[in-house]
mmCIF file of C-alpha atoms in Angstrom:
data_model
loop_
_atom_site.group_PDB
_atom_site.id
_atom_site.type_symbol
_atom_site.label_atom_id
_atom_site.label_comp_id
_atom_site.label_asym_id
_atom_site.label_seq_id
_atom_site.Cartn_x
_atom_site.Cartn_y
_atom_site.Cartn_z
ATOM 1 C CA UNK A 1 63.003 13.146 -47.841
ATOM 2 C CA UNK A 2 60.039 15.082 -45.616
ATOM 3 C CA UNK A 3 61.865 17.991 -46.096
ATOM 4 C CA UNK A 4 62.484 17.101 -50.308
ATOM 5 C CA UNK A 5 58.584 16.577 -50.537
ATOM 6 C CA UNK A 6 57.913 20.074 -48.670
ATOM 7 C CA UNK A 7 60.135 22.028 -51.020
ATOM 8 C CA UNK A 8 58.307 20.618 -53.897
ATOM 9 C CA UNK A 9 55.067 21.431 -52.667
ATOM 10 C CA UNK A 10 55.880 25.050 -52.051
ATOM 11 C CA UNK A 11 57.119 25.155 -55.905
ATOM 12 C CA UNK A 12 53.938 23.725 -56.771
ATOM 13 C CA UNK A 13 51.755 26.722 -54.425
ATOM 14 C CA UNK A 14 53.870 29.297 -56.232
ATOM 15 C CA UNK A 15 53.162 28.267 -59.575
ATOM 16 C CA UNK A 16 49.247 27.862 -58.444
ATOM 17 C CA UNK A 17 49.380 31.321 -57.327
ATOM 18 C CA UNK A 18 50.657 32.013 -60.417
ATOM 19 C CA UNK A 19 47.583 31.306 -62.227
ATOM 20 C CA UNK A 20 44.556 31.634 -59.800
ATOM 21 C CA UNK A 21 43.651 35.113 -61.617
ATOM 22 C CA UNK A 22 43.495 33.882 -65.429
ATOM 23 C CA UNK A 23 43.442 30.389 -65.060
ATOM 24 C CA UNK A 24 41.652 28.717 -61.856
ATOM 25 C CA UNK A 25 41.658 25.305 -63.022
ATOM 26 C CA UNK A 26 45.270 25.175 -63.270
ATOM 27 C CA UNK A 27 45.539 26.803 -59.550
ATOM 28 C CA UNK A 28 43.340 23.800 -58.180
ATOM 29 C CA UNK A 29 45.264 21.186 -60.733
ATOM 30 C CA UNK A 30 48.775 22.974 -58.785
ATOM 31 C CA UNK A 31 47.321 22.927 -55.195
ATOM 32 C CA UNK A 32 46.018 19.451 -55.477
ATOM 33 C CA UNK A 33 49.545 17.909 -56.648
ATOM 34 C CA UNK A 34 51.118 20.269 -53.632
ATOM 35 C CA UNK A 35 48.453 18.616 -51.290
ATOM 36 C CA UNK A 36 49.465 15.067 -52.678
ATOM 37 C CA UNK A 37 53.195 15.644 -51.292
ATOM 38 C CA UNK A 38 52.769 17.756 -48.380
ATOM 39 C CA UNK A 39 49.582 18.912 -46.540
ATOM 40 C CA UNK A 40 49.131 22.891 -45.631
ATOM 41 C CA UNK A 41 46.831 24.932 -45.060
ATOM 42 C CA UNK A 42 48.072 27.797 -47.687
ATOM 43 C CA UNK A 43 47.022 25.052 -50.526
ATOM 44 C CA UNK A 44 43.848 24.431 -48.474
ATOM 45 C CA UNK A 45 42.827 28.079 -49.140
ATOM 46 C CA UNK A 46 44.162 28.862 -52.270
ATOM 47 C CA UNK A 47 42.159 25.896 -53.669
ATOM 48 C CA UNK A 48 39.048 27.414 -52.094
ATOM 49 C CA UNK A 49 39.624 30.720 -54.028
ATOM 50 C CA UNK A 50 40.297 28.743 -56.757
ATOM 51 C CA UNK A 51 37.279 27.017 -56.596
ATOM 52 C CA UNK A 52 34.961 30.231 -55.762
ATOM 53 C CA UNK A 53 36.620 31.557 -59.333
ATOM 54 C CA UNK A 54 35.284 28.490 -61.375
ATOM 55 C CA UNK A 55 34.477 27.443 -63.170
ATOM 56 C CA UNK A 56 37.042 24.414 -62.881
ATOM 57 C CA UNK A 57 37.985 22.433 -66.140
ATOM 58 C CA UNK A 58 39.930 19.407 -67.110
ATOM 59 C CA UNK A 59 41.280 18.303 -70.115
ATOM 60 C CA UNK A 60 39.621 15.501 -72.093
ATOM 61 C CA UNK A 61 42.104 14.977 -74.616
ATOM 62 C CA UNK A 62 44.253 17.009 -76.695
ATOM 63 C CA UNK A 63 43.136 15.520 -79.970
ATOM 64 C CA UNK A 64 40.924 17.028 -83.257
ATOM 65 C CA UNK A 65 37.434 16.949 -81.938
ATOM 66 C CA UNK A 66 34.549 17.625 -83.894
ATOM 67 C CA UNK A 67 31.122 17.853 -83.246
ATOM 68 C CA UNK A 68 30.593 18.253 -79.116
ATOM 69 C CA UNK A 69 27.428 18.528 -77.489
ATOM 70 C CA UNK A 70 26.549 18.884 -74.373
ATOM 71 C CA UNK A 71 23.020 17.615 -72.417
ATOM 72 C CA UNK A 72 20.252 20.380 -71.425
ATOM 73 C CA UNK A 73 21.990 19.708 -67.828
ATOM 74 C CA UNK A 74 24.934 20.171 -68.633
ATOM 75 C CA UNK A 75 26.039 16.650 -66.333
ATOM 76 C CA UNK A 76 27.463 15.003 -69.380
ATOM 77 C CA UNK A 77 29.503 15.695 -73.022
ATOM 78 C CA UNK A 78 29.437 13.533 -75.961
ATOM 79 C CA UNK A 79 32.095 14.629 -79.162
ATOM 80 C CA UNK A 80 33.586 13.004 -81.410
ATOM 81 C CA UNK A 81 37.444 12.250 -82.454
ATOM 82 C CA UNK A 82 38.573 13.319 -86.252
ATOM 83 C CA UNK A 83 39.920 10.236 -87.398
ATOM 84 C CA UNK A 84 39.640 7.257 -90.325
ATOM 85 C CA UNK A 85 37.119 6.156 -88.710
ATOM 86 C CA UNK A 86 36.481 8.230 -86.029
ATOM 87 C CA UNK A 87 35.900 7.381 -82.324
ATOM 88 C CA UNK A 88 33.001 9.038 -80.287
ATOM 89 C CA UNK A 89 33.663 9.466 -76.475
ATOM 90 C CA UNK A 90 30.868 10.186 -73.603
ATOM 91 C CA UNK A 91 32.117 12.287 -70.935
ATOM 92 C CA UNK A 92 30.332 12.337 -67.439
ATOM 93 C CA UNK A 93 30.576 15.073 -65.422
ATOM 94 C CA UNK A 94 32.184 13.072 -63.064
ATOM 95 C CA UNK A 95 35.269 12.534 -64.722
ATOM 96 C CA UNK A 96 34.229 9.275 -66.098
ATOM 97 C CA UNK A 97 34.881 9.515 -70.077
ATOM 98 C CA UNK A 98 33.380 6.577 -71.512
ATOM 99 C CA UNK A 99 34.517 5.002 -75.079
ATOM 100 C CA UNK A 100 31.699 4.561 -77.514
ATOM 101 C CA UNK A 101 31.456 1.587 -80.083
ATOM 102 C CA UNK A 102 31.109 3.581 -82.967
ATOM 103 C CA UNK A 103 30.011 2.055 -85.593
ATOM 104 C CA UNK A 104 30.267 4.899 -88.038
ATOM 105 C CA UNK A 105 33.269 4.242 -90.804
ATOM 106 C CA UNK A 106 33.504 7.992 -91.671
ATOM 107 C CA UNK A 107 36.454 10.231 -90.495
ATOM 108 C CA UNK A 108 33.874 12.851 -88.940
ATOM 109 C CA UNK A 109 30.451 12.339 -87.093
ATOM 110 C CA UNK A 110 27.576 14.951 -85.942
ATOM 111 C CA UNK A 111 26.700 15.029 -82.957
ATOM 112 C CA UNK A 112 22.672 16.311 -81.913
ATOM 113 C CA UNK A 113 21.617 16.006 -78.119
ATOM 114 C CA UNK A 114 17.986 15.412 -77.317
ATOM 115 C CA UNK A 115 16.917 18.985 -75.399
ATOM 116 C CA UNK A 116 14.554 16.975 -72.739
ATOM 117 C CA UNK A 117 16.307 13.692 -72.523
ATOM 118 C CA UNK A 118 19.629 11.990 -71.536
ATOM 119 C CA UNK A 119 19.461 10.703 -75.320
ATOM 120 C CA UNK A 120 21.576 11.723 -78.103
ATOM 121 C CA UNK A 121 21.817 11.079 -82.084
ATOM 122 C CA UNK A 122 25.230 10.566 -84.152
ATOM 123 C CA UNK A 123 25.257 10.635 -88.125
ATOM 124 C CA UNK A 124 27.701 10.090 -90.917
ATOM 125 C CA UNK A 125 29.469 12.957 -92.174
ATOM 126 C CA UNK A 126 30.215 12.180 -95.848
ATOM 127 C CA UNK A 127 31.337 15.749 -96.946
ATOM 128 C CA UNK A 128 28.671 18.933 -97.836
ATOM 129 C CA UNK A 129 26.118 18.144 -99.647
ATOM 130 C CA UNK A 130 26.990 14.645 -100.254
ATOM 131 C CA UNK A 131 24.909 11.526 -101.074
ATOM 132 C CA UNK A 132 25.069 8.351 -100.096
ATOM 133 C CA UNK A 133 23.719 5.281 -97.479
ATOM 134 C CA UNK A 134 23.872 7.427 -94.264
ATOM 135 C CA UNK A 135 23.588 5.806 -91.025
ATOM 136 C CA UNK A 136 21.821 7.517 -87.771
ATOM 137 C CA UNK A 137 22.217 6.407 -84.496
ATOM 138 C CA UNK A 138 20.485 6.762 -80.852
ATOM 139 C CA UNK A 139 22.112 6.725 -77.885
ATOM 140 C CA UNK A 140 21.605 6.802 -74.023
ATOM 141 C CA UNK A 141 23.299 9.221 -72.214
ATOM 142 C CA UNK A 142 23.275 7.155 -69.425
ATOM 143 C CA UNK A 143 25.620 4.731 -69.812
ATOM 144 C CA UNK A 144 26.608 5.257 -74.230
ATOM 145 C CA UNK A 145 24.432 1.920 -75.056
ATOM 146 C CA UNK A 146 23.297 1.448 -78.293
ATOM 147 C CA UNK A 147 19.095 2.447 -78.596
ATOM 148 C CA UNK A 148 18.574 2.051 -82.168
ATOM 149 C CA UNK A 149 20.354 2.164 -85.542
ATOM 150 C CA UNK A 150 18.571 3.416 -88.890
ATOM 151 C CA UNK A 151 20.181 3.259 -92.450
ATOM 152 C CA UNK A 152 19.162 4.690 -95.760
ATOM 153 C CA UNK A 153 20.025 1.619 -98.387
ATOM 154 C CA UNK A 154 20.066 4.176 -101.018
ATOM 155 C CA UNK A 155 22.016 6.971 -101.311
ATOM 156 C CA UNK A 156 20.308 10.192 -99.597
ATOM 157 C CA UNK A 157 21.283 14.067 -98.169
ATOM 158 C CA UNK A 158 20.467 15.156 -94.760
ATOM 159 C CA UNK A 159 19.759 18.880 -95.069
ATOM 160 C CA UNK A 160 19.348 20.708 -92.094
ATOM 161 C CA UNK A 161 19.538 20.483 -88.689
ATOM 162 C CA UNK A 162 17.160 17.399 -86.961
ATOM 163 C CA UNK A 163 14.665 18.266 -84.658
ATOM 164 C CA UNK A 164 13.604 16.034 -81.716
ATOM 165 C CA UNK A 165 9.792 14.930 -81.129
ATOM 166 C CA UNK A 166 8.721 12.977 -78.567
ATOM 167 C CA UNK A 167 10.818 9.655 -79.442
ATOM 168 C CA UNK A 168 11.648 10.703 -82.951
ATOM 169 C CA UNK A 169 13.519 13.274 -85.058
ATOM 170 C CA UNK A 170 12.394 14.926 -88.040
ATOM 171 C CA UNK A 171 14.904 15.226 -90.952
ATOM 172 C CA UNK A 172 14.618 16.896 -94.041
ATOM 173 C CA UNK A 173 16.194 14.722 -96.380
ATOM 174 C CA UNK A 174 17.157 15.303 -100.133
ATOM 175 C CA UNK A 175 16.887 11.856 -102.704
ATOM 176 C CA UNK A 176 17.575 13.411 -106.543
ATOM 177 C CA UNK A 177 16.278 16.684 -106.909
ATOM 178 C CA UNK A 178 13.071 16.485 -104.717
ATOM 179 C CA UNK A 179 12.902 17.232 -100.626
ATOM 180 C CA UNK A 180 11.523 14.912 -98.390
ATOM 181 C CA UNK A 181 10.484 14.722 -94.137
ATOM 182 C CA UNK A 182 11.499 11.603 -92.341
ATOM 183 C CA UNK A 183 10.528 10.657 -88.679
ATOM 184 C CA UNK A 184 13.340 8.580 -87.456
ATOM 185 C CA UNK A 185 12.681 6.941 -84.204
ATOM 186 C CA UNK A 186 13.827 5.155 -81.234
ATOM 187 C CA UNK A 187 12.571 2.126 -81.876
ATOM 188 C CA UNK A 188 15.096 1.902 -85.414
ATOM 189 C CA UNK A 189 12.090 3.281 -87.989
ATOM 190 C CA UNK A 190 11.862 5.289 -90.383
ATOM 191 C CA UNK A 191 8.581 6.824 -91.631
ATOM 192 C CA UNK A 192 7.970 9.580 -94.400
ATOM 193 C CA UNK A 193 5.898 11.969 -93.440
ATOM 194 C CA UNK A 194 5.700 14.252 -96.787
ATOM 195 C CA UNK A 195 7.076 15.655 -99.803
ATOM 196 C CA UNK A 196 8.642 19.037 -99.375
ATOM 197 C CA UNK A 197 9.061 19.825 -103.051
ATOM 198 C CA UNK A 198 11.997 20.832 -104.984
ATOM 199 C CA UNK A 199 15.073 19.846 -103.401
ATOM 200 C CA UNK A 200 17.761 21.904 -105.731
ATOM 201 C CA UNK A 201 17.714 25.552 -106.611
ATOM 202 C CA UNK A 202 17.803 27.573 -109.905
ATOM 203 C CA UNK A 203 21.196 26.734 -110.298
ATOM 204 C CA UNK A 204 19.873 22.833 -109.968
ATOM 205 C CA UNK A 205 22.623 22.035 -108.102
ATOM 206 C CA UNK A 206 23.061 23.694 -104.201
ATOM 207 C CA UNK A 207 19.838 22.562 -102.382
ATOM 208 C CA UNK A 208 17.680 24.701 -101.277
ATOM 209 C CA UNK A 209 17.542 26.259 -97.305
ATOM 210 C CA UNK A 210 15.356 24.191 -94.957
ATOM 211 C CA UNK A 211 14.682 24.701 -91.167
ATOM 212 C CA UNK A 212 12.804 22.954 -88.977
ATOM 213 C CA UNK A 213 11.658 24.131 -85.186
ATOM 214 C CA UNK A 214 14.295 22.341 -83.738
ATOM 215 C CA UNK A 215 12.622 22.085 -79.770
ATOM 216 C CA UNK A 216 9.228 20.978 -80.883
ATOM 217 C CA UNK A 217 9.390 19.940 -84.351
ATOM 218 C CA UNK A 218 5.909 21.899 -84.867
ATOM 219 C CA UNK A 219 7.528 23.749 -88.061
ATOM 220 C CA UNK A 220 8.938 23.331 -91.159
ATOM 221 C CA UNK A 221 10.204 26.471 -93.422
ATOM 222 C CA UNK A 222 12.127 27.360 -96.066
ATOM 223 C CA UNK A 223 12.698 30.342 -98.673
ATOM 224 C CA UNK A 224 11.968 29.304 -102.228
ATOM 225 C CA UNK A 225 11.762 31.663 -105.009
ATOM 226 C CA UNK A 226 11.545 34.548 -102.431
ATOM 227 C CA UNK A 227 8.613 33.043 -101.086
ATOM 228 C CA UNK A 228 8.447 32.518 -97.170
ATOM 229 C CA UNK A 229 6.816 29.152 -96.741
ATOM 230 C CA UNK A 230 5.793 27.156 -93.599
ATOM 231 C CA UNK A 231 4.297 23.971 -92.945
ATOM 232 C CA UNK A 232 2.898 22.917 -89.439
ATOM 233 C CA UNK A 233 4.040 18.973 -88.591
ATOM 234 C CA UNK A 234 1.275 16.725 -86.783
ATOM 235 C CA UNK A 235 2.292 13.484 -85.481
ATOM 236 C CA UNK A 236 1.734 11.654 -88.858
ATOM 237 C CA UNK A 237 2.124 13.679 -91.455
ATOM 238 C CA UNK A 238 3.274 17.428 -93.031
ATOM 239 C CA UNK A 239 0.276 20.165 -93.631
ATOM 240 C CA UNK A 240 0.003 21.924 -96.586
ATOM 241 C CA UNK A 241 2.548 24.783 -97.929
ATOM 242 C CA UNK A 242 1.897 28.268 -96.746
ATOM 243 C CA UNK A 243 3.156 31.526 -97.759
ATOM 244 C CA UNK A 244 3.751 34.444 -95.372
ATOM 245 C CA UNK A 245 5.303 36.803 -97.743
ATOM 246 C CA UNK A 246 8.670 37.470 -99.609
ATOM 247 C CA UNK A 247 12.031 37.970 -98.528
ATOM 248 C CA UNK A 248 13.621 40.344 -100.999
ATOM 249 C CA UNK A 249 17.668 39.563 -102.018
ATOM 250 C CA UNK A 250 19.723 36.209 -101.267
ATOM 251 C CA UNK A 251 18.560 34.041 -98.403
ATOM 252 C CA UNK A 252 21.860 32.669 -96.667
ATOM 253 C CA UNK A 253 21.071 30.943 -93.342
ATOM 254 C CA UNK A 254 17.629 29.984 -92.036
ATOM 255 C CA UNK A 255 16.263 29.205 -88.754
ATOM 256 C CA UNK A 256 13.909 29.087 -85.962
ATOM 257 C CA UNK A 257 13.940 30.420 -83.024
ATOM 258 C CA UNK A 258 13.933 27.809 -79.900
ATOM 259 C CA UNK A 259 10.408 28.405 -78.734
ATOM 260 C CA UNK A 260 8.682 28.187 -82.041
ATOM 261 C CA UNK A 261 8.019 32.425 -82.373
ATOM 262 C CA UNK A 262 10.192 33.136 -85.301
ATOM 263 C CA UNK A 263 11.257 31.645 -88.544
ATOM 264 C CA UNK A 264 14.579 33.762 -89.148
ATOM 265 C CA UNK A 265 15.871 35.108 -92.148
ATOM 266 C CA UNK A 266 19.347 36.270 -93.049
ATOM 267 C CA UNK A 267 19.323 37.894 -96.610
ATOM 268 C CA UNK A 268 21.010 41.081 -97.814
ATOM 269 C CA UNK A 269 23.602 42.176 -95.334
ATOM 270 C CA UNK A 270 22.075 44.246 -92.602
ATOM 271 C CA UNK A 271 18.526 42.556 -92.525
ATOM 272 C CA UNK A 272 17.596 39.662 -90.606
ATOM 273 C CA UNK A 273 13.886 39.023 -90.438
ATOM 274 C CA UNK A 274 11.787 37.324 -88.039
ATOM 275 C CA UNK A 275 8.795 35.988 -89.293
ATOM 276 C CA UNK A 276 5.580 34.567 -87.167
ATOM 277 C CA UNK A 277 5.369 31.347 -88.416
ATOM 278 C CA UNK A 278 1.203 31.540 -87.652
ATOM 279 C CA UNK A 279 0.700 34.744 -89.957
ATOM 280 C CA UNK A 280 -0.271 36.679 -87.512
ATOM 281 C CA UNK A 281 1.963 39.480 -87.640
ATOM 282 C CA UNK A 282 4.582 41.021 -90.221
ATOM 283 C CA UNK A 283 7.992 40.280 -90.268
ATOM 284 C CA UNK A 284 10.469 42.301 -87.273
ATOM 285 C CA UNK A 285 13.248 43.669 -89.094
ATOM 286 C CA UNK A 286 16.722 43.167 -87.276
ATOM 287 C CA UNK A 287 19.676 45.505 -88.714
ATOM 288 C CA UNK A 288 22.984 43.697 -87.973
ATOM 289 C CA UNK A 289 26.256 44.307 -89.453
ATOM 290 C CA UNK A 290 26.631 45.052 -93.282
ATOM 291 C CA UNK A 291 28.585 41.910 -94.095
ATOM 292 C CA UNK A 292 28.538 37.925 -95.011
ATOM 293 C CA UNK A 293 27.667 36.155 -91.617
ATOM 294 C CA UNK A 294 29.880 33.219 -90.198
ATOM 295 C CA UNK A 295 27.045 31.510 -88.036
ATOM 296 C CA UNK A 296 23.804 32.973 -87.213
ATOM 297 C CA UNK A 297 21.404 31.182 -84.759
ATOM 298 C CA UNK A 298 19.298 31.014 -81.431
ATOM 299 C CA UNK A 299 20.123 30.284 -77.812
ATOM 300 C CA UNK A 300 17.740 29.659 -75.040
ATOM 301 C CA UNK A 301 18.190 31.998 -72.176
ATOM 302 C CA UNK A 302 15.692 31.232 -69.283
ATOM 303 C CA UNK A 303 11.915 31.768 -70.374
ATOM 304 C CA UNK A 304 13.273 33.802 -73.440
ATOM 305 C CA UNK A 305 15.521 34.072 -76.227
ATOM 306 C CA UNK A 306 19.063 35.387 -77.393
ATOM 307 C CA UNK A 307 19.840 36.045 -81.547
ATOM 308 C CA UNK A 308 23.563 35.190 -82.100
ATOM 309 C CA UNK A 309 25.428 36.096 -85.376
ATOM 310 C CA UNK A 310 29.387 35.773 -85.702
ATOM 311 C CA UNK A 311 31.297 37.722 -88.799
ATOM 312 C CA UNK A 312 34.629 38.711 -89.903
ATOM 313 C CA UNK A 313 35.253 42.358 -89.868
ATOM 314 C CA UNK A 314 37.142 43.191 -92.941
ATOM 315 C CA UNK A 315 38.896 46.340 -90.660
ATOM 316 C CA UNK A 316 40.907 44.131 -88.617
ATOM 317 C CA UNK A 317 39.858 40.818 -89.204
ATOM 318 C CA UNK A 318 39.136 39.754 -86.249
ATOM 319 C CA UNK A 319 35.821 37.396 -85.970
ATOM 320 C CA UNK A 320 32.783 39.616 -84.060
ATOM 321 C CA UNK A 321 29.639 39.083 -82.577
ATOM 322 C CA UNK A 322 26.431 40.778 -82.243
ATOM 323 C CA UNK A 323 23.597 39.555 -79.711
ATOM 324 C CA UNK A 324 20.097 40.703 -79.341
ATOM 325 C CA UNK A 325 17.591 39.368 -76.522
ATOM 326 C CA UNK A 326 14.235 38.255 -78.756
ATOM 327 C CA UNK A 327 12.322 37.598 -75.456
ATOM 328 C CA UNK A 328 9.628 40.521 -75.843
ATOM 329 C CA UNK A 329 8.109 42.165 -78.625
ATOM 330 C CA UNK A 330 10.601 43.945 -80.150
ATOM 331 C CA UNK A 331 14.567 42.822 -80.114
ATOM 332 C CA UNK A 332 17.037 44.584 -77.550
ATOM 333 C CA UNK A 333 20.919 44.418 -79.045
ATOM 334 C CA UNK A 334 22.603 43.330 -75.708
ATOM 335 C CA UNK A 335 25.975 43.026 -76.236
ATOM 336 C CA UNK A 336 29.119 43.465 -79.137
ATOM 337 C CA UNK A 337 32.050 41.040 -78.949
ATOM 338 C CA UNK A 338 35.649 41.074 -80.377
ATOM 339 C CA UNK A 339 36.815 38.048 -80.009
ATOM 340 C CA UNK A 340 39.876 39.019 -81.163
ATOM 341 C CA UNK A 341 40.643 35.846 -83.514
ATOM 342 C CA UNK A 342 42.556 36.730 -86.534
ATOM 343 C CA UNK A 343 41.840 34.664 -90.213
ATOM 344 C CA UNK A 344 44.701 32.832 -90.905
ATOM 345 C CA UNK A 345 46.254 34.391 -94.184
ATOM 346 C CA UNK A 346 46.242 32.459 -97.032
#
């Protein structure tokens, strides 16, 4: 039987070796199942290389997930499960993966993590654009309890991304065909803080862009009319409209940058603009690639910056991206990505 068990081990170092250059995780998965039958000191080492390859992954479940976020520390993922309803799991980093109460009764739920708290949010996803009694809730990170639900009676549109404030988030919310600010908070209230105007564009039916400095919820903006207009958010209510210029052709995706510097601007194909939300300077023109973008946003990277956009190359399609560091006064294109995915053909 020794001699069975030592066999089998050896299979299982072959196969680790196997996949220590491409896949580590599956080289420490291998040597640990060799090391569970018999103990040597080839699995011993090749599970130390393994390791100094990392970064080491396990698999949390091989179902639709939608929505994952991770915390600022990265010690702990919370997504949820595509289903009717669907379930929302916390995983530690650990290994523990903790089953949430959900008490969301769509099939899909969004996910937003608090950037400087173990402290996340989860919302109903009712479809694009859709009205109707949406339900928010906080959670700890800690150990998935319950903080605080908050329910709109009536029927309502979240538009836009939240953005976290001190125990609250700010979200732009769209009742008819007028925009409104709500401070949802920890504690389960809701407070309006202002009327951001016209909810619906010219068309009266897709709403209109809004962004809000997601970090610090300090600004509001949005592109009406070709109008670039800000508004600064105190702690109780929403300043007074303020136009920094125009933005010339169709606005498609909006956004600010993490530390409050820009409000960005992708328009005609080719421009991106970054405007200083305080007026103090004119709009940095970006030149990016002359086509419809998939996603366009902002990561942190240390002190500074990085400008993200993903596309489809109509060459090859394959999906592409193109990343700029925004950290000093004038963008620096870093690097050009194929990621080599091809659109599935109709």
């Amino acid at each position: 039987v020794l001699e069975t068990r030592r066999a089998e081990a050896q299979k299982l170092v072959a196969l680790a070796n196997l996949q220590l250059e491409d896949n580590p995780s599956a080289t420490i998965a291998y040597t640990l199942a060799s090391l569970g039958l018999a103990d040597s000191e080839q699995a011993r080492l090749l599970a130390m290389e393994a390791l100094w390859k990392g970064p080491t992954a396990f698999v949390v479940h091989e179902e639709n997930t939608y929505s994952p976020e991770f915390g600022t520390d990265g010690s702990w993922l919370v997504h949820a499960v595509e289903g009717s309803p669907s379930g929302l799991r916390l995983v530690r980093s650990d290994g523990r993966i903790i089953a949430l109460d959900n008490p969301h009764k769509t099939r899909r739920v969004f996910v937003y993590t608090d950037p400087r708290d173990d402290v996340f949010l989860t919302a109903d996803w009712h479809g694009l654009f859709e009205s109707s009694s949406w339900l928010f809730v906080f959670w700890s990170a800690r150990d998935g309890s319950r903080l605080a639900e908050i329910r709109y009676e009536h029927d309502v549109t979240p538009v836009g991304r939240p953005a976290w404030r001190e125990d609250c988030v700010l979200q732009p919310v769209l009742e008819e065909s007028r925009a409104y600010l709500d401070a949802l908070c920890f504690d389960g209230t809701r407070t309006r803080l202002g009327d951001l105007g016209p909810g619906l564009g010219p068309d009266g039916e897709r709403p209109i862009y809004h962004a809000i400095d997601e970090n610090s919820g300090r600004w509001y903006g949005t592109v009406a009319g070709g109008d670039v207009i800000v508004r600064e958010i105190s702690a109780t209510d929403l300043g007074p409209p303020r136009v920094l210029g125009r933005s010339d052709g169709d606005t498609v995706r909006i956004t600010f940058d993490p530390h409050g510097r820009y409000f960005a601007i992708a328009g005609e194909p080719e421009v991106i603009e970054l405007w200083d939300p305080t007026g103090g300077s004119p709009p940095i023109i970006v030149n990016g690639p002359a086509t419809e973008y998939s996603w366009f946003g902002f990561e942190t990277a240390g002190g500074g910056s990085i400008l993200a956009l993903k596309y489809v190359d109509s060459a090859d399609d394959h999906h592409k991206v193109w990343m700029w560091s925004v950290t000093d006064a004038e963008p620096t294109m870093l690097r050009r990505f194929d990621l080599g995915l091809q659109v599935p053909a109709n």
